[in-house]
CSV table of C-alpha atoms and ligand atoms in Angstrom, one decimal:
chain,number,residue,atom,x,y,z
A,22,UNK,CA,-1.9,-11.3,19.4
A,23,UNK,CA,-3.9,-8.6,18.2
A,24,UNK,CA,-4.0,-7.6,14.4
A,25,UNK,CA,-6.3,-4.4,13.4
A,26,UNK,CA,-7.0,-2.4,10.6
A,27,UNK,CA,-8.7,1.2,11.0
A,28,UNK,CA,-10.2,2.7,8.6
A,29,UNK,CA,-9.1,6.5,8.5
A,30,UNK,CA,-8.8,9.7,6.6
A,31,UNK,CA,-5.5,10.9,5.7
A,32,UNK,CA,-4.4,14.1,7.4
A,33,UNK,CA,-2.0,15.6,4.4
A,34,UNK,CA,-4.2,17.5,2.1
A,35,UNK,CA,-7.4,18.5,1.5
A,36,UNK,CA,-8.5,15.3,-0.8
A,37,UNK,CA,-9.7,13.0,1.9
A,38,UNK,CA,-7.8,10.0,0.5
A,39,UNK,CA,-9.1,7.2,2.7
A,40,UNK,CA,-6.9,4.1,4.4
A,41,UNK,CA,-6.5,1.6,7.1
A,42,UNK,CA,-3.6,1.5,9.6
A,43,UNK,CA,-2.1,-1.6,10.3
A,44,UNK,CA,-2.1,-2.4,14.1
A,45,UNK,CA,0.1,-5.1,15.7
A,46,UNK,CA,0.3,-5.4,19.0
A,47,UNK,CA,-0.7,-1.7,19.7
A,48,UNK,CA,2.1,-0.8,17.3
A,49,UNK,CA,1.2,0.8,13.8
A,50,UNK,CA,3.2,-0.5,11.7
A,51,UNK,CA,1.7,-0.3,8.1
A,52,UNK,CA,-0.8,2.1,5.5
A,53,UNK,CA,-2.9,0.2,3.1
A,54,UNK,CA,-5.1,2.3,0.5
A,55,UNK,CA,-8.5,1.7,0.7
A,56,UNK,CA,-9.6,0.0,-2.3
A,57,UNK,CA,-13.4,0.8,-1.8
A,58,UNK,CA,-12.9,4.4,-1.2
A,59,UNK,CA,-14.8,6.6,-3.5
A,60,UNK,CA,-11.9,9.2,-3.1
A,61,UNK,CA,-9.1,7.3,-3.9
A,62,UNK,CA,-10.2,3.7,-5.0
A,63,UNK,CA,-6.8,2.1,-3.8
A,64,UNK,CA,-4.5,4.6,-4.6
A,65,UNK,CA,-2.4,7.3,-2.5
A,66,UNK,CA,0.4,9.4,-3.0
A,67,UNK,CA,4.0,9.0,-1.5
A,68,UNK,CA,3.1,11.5,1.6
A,69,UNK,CA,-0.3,9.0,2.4
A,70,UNK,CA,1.3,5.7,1.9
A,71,UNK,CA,3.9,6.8,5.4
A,72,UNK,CA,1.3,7.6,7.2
A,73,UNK,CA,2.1,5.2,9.3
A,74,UNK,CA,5.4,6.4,10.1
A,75,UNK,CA,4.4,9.7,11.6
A,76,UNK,CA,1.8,8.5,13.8
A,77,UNK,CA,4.5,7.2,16.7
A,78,UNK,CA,7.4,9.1,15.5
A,79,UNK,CA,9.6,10.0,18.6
A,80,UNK,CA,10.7,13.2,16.9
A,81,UNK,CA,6.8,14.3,16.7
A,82,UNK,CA,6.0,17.4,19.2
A,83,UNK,CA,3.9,16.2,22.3
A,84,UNK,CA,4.6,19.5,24.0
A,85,UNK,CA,4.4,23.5,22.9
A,86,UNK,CA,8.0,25.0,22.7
A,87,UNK,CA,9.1,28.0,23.1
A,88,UNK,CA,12.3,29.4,22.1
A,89,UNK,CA,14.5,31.1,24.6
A,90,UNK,CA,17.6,32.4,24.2
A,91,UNK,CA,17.6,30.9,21.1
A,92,UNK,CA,17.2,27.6,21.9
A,93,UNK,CA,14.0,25.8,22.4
A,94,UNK,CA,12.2,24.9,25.2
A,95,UNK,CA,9.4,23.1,26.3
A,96,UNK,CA,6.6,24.6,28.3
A,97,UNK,CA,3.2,23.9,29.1
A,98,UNK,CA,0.3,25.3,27.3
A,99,UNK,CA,-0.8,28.0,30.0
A,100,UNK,CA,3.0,29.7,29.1
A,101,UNK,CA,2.6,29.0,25.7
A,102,UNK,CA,-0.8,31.0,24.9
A,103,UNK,CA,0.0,33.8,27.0
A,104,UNK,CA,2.9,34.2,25.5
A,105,UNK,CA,1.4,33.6,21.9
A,106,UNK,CA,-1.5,35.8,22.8
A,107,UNK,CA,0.7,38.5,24.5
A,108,UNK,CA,3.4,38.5,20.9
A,109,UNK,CA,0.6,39.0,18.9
A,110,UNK,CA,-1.1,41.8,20.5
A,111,UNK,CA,2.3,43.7,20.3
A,112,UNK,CA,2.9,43.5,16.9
A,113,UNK,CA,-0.5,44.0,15.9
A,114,UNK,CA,0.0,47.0,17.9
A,115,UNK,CA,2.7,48.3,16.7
A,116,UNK,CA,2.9,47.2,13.1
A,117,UNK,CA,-0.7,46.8,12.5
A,118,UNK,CA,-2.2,43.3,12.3
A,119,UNK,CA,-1.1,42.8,8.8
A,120,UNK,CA,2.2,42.3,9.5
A,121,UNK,CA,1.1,39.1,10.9
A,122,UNK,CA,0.3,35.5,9.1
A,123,UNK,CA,-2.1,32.7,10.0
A,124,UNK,CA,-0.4,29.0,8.5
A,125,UNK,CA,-3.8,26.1,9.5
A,126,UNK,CA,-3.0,23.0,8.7
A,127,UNK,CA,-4.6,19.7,7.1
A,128,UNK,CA,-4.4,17.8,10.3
A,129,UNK,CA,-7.1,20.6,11.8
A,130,UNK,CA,-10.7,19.2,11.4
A,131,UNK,CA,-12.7,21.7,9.1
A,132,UNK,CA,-14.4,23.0,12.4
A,133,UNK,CA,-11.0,24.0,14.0
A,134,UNK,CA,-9.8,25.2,10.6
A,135,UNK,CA,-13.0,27.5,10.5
A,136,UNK,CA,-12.6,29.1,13.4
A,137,UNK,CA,-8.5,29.1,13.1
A,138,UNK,CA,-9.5,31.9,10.1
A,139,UNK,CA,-12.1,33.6,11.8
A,140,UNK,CA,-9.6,34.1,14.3
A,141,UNK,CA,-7.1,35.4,12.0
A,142,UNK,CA,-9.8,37.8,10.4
A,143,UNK,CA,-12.1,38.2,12.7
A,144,UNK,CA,-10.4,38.4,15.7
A,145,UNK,CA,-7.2,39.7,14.7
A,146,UNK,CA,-7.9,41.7,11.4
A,147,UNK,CA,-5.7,40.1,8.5
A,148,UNK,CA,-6.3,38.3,5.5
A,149,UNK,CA,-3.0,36.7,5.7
A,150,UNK,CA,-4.0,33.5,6.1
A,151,UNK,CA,-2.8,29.9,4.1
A,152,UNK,CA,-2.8,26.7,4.9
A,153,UNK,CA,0.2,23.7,4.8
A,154,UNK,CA,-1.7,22.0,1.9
A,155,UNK,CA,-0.9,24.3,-0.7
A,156,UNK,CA,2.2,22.6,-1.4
B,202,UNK,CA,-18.4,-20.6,-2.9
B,203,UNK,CA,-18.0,-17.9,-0.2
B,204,UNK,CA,-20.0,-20.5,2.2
B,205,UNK,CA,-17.9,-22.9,1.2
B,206,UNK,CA,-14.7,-20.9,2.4
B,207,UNK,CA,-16.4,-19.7,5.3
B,208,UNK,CA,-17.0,-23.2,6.5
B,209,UNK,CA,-13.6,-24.2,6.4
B,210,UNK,CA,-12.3,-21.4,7.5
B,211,UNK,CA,-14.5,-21.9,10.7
B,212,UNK,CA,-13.2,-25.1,10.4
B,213,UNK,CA,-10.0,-24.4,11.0
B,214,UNK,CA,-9.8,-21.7,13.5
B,215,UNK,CA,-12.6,-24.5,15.7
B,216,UNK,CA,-10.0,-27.1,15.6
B,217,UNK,CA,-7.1,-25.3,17.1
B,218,UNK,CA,-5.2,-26.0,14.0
B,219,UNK,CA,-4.8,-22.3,13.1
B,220,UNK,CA,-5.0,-19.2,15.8
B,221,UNK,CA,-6.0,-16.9,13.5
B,222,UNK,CA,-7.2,-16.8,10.0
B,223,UNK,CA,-6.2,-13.6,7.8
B,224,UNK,CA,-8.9,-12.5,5.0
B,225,UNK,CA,-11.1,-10.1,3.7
B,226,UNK,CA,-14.3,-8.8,5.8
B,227,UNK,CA,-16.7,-6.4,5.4
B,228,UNK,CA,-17.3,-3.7,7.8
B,229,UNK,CA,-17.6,-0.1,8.0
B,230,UNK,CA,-19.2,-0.4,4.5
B,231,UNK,CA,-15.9,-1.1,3.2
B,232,UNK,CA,-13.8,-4.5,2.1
B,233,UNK,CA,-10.9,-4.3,4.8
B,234,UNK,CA,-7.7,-6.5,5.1
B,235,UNK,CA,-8.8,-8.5,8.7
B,236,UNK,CA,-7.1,-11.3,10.9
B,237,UNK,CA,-10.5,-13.5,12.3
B,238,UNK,CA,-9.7,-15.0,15.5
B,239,UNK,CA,-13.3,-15.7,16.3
B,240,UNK,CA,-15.0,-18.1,13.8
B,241,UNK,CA,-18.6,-15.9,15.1
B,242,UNK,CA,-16.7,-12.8,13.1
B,243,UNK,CA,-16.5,-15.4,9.6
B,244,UNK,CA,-19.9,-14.5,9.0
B,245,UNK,CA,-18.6,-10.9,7.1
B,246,UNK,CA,-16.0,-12.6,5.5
B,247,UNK,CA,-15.1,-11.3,1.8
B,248,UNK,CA,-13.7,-12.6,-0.8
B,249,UNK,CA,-12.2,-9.4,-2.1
B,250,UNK,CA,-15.6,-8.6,-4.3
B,251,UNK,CA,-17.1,-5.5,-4.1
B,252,UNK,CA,-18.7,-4.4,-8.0
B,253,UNK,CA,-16.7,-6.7,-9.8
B,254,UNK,CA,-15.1,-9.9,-9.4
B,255,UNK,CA,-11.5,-8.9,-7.4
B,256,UNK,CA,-11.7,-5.4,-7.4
B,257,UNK,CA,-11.2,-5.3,-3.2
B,258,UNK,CA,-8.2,-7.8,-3.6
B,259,UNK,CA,-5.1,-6.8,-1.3
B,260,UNK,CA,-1.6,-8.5,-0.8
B,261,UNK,CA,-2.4,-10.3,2.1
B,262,UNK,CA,0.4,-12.4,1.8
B,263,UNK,CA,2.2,-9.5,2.3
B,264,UNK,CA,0.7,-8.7,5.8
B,265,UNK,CA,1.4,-11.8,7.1
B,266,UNK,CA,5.1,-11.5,6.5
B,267,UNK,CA,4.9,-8.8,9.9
B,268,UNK,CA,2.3,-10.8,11.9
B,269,UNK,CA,3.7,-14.1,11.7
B,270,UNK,CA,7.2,-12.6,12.4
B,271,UNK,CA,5.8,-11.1,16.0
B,272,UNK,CA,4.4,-14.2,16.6
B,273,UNK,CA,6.4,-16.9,15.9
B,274,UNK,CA,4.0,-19.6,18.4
B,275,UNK,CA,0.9,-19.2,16.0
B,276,UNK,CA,0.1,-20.7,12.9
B,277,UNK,CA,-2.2,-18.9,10.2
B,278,UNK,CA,-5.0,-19.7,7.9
B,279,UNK,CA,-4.7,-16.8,5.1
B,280,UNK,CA,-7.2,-16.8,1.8
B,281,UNK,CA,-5.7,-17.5,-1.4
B,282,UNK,CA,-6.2,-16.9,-4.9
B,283,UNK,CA,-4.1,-18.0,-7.9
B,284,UNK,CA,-2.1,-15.6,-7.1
B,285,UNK,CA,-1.9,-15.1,-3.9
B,286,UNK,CA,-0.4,-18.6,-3.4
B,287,UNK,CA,2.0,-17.7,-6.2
B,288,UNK,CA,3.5,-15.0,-3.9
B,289,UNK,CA,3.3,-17.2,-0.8
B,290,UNK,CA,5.4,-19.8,-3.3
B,291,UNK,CA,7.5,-17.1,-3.4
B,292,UNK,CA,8.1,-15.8,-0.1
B,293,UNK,CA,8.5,-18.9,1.3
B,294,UNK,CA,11.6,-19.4,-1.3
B,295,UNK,CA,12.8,-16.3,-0.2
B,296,UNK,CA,12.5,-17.1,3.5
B,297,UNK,CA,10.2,-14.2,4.4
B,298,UNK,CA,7.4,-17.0,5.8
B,299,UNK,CA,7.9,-20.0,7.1
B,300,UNK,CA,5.1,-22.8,5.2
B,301,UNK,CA,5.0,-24.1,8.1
B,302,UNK,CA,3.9,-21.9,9.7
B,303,UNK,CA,1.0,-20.8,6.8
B,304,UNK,CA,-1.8,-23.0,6.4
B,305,UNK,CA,-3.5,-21.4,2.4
B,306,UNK,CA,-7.3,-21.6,2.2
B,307,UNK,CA,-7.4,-21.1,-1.8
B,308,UNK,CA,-10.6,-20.2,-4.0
B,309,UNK,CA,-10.7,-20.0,-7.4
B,310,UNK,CA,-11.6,-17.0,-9.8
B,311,UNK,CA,-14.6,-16.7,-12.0
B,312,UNK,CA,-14.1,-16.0,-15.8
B,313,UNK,CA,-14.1,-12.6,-16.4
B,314,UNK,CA,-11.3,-11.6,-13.6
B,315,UNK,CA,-9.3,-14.5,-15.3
B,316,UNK,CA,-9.7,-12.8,-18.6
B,317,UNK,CA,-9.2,-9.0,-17.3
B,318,UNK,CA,-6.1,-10.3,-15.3
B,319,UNK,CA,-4.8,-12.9,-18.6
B,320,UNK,CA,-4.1,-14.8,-16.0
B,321,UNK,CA,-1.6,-17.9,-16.5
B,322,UNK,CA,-3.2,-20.0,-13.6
B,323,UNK,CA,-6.8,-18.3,-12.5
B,324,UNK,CA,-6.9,-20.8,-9.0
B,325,UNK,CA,-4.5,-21.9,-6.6
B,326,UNK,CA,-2.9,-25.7,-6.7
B,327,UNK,CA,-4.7,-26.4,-3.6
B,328,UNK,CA,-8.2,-25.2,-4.6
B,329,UNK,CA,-11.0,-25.9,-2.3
B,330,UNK,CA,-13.7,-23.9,-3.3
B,331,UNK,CA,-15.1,-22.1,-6.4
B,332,UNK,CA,-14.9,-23.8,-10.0
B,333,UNK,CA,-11.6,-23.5,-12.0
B,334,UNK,CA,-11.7,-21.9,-15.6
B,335,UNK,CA,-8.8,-22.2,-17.8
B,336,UNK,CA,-6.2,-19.7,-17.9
B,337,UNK,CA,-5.6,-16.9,-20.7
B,338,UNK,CA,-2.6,-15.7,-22.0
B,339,UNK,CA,-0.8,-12.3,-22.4
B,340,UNK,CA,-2.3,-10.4,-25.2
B,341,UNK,CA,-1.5,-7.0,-24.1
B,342,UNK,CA,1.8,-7.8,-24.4
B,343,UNK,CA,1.4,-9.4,-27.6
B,344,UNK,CA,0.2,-6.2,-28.7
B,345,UNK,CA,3.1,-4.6,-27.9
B,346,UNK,CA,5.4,-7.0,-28.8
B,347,UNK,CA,3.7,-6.2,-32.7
B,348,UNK,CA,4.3,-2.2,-32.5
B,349,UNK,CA,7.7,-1.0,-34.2
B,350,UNK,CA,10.7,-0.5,-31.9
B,351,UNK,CA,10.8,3.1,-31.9
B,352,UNK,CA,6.9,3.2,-31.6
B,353,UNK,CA,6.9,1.1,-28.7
B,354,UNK,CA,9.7,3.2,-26.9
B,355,UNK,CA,7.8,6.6,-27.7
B,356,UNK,CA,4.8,4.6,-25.8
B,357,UNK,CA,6.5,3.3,-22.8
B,358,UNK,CA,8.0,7.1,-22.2
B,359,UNK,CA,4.5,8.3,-22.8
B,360,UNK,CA,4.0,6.2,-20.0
B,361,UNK,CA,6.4,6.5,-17.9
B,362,UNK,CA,6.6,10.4,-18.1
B,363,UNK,CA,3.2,10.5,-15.8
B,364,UNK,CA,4.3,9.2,-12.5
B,365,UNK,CA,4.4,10.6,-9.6
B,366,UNK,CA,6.5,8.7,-8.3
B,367,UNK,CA,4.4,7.8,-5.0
B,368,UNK,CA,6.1,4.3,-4.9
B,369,UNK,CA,2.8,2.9,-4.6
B,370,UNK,CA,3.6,-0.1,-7.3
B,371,UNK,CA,6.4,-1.1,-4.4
B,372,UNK,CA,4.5,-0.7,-1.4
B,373,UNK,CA,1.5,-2.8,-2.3
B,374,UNK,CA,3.3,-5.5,-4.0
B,375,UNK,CA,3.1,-8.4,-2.0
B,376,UNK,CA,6.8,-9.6,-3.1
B,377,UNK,CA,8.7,-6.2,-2.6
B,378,UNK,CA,10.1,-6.9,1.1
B,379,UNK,CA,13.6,-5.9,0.6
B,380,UNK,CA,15.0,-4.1,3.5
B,381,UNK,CA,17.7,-1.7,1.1
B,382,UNK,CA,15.1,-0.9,-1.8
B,383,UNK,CA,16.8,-0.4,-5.2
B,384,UNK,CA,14.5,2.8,-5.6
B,385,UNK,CA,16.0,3.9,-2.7
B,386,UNK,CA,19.5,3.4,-3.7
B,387,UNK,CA,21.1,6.7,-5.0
B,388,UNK,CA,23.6,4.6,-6.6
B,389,UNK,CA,20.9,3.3,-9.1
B,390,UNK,CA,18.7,6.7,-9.1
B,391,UNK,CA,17.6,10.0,-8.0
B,392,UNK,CA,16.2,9.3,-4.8
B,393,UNK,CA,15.1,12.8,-3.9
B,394,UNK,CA,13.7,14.4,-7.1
B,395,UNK,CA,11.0,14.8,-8.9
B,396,UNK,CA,9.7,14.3,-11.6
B,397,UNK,CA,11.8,10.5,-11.7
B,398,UNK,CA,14.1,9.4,-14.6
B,399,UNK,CA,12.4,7.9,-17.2
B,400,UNK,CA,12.5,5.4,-17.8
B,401,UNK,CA,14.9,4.6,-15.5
B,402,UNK,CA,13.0,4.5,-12.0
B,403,UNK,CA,11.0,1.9,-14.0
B,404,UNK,CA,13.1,-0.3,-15.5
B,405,UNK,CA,15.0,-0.2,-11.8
B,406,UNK,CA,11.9,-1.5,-10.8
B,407,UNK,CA,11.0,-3.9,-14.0
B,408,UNK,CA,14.7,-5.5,-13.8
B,409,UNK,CA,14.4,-6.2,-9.9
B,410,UNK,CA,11.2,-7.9,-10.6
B,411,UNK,CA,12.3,-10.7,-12.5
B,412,UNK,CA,12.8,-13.8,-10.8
B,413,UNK,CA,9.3,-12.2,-7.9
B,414,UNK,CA,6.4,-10.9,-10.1
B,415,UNK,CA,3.7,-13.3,-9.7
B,416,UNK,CA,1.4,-11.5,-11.9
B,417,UNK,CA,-1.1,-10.5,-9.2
B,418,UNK,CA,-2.1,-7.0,-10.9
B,419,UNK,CA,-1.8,-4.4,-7.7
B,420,UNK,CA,0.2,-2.6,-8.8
B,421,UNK,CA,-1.1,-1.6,-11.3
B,422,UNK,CA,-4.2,-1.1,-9.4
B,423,UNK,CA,-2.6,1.2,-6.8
B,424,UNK,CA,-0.8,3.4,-9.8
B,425,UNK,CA,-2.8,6.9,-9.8
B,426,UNK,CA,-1.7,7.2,-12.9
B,427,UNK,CA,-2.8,4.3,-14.7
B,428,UNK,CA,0.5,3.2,-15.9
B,429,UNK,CA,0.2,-0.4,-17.3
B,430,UNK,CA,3.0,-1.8,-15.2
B,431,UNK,CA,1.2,-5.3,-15.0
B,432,UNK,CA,1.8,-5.3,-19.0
B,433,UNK,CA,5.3,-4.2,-18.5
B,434,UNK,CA,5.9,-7.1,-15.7
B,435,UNK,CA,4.3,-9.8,-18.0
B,436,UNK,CA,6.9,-9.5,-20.4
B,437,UNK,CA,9.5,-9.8,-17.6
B,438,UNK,CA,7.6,-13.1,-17.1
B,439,UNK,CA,7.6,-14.0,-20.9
B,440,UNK,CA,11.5,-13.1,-21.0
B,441,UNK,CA,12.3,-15.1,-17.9
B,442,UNK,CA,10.1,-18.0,-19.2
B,443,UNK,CA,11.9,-17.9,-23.1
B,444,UNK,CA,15.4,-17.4,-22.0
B,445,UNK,CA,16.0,-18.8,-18.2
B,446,UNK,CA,13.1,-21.6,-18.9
B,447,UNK,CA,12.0,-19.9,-15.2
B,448,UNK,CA,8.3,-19.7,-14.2
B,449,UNK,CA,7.8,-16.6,-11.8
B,450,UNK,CA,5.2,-17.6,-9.4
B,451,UNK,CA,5.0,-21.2,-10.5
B,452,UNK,CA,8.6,-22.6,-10.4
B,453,UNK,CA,9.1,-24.3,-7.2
B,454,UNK,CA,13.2,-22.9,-6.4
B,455,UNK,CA,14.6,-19.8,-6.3
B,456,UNK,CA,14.9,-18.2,-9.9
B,457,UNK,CA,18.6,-18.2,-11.9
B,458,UNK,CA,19.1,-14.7,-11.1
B,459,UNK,CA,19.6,-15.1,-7.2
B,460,UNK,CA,23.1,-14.6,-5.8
B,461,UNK,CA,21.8,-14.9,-2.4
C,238,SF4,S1,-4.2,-12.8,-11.2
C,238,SF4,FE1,-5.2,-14.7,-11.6
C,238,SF4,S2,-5.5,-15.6,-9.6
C,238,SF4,FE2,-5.0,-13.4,-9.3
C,238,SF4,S3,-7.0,-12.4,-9.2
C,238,SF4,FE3,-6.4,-12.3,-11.3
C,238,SF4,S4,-7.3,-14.2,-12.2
C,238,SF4,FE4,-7.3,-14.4,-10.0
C,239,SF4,S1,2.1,-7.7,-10.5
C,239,SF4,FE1,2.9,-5.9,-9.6
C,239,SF4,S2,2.3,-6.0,-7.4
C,239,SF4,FE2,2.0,-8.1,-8.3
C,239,SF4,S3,3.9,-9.2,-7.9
C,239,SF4,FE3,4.1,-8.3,-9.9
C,239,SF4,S4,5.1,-6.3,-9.5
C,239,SF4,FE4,4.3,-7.0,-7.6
C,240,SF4,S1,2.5,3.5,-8.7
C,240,SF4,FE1,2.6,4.5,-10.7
C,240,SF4,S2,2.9,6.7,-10.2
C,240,SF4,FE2,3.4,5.6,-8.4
C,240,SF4,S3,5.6,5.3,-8.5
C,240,SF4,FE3,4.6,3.4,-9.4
C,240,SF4,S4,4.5,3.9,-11.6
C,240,SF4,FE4,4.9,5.8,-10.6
């Protein structure tokens, strides 16, 4: 029997809301606002309190896909740079680099995030860059 | 007190009696839910006090349910207050934990979390530690109770019209266990939009409450947007007290409004 609560920060937004996961048997099975936390004192909104259910969700991507023919495909992450890389350097080409967009995400650390828009401006010349939060 | 709870908490898990005792420690410089299986680990053990007197409480009682469901074999120690052992009363009359299975180590709460929570009963029936102070009764809703009608619907609305609707008043209360959810029922509401009905999604809530609230107060803790559901709850209580002659919390059976 083994019963665990870990203290985290939640990966939705920006905010920082702070929570343990509830850890039975190696299984996480619940999200419990932390009460203590400066940031959220208890409280969370509907996207925090599911954390849980996310975490070990069969439908959540393990693998990069590609689509191919319409249909996608999984493929390991050698393919799926090049083939990343290779896309965006032909449109950049050909339409100039803004006409592409840069989506980071919440679930990046700040660190990755930084350098996910340096890449974008930086390396690849456009402004065009947001972030799932903004919701 | 706390040395008083932590002795006979180490008490119990030394016996044999219990295999694991679930409380409140302190660790990460936090008050975290925590099931102590080693009485050496007792020594961080929290009541659920951090600047005031109950302000790190959570439905432990609640947690349980899951544990002692995957393990069936073990019996638990769990830390109790008033009402925490009102929603145990509860969930053992709704068959979502076994008593035998539950062994409550109860404690008693001082006189000013008695007074914030106008609590009914501020200490468990099986009290071992802490001294008992009298319990208070529900003002707020008096106060209510006194407004005009129409003034006191204009207030609720008020009210209501700032959720969010994070169903955070469901997930933490330690008697919401129902595997079809009424708030999820689209029969009974909008399930997918925003901003809810109001007051609908609340009264939904209030109405499926009565015959379980045991006045514990997280909910309205966990509400972001300080709605005073405990108030709203209380006079669920006072309702079910007056007109069923039912005690939520305190009445030993099922309450008149079961059909199950
Ligand atoms: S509701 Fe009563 S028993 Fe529970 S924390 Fe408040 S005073 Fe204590
Ligand atoms: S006070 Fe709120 S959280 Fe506590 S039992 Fe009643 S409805 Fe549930
Ligand atoms: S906790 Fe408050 S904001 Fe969240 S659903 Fe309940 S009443 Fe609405």
């Amino acid at each position: 029997m083994n019963y665990t609560t870990a203290l985290t920060t939640c990966t939705y937004c920006g905010c920082g809301c702070n929570f343990y996961l509830e850890v039975l048997d190696g299984k996480v099975i619940g999200t419990i606002p932390c009460k203590t936390s400066p940031t959220n004192e208890g409280k969370l909104c509907i996207k925090g309190w599911n954390v849980h259910e996310f975490v070990q969700n069969p439908k959540r991507l393990t693998k990069p896909l590609i689509r191919k023919n319409g249909q996608l495909l999984e493929a390991d992450w050698e393919e799926a740079l090049d083939f990343t890389a290779s896309k965006l350097k032909e449109i950049a080409g050909k339409d100039g680099p803004d006409s592409l967009a840069f989506l980071a995400s919440a679930k990046l650390s700040n660190e990755e995030n930084y350098i996910y828009q340096k890449f974008a401006r930086a390396g690849v010349g456009t402004n065009n860059i947001d972030h799932c939060a903004r919701l | 007190m706390i040395e008083t709870v932590k002795a006979k908490a180490k008490e119990l898990l030394e016996s044999g009696n219990i295999q694991g005792f679930l409380g409140l420690i302190e660790k990460n410089g936090h008050i975290a839910p925590h099931l102590f299986t080693d009485p050496v680990e007792l020594q961080a053990l929290n009541l659920g006090d951090r600047e005031k007197a109950g302000d790190a409480r959570y439905p432990l009682t609640k947690y349980l349910i899951q544990i002692a469901k995957a393990h069936p074999e073990h019996i638990f120690g769990i830390l109790v207050r008033g009402c925490d052992e009102r929603s145990l009363k509860t969930l053992y009359n709704w068959n979502q934990l076994d008593p035998n299975q539950v062994v409550p180590l109860g404690f008693a709460c001082p006189e000013e979390l008695a007074e914030a929570c106008e609590c009914l009963q501020p200490y468990p029936d099986a009290c071992e530690a802490g001294e008992k102070v009298s319990g208070r009764s529900f003002e707020g809703v008096a106060k209510l109770d006194a407004m005009e009608r129409g003034e006191r619907f204009d207030y609720w609305n008020e009210q209501f019209s700032k959720c969010i609707k994070c169903y955070g008043c469901r997930d933490v209360c330690p008697v919401c266990f129902c595997n079809e959810c009424s708030l999820a029922s689209d029969d009974l509401i909008q399930t997918k939009t925003f901003p809810p009905e109001t007051p609908l999604f609340h009264l939904v809530r209030a109405v499926h409450m009565a015959g379980r609230c045991v006045d514990c107060g997280l909910c309205e803790q966990a509400c972001p947007v300080g709605i005073p559901l405990r108030t709203l709850y209380k006079k669920i209580y006072a309702i079910m007290d007056s007109e069923f002659d039912y005690q939520m919390g305190y009445s030993e059976e099922k309450s008149p409004l079961n059909l199950l």
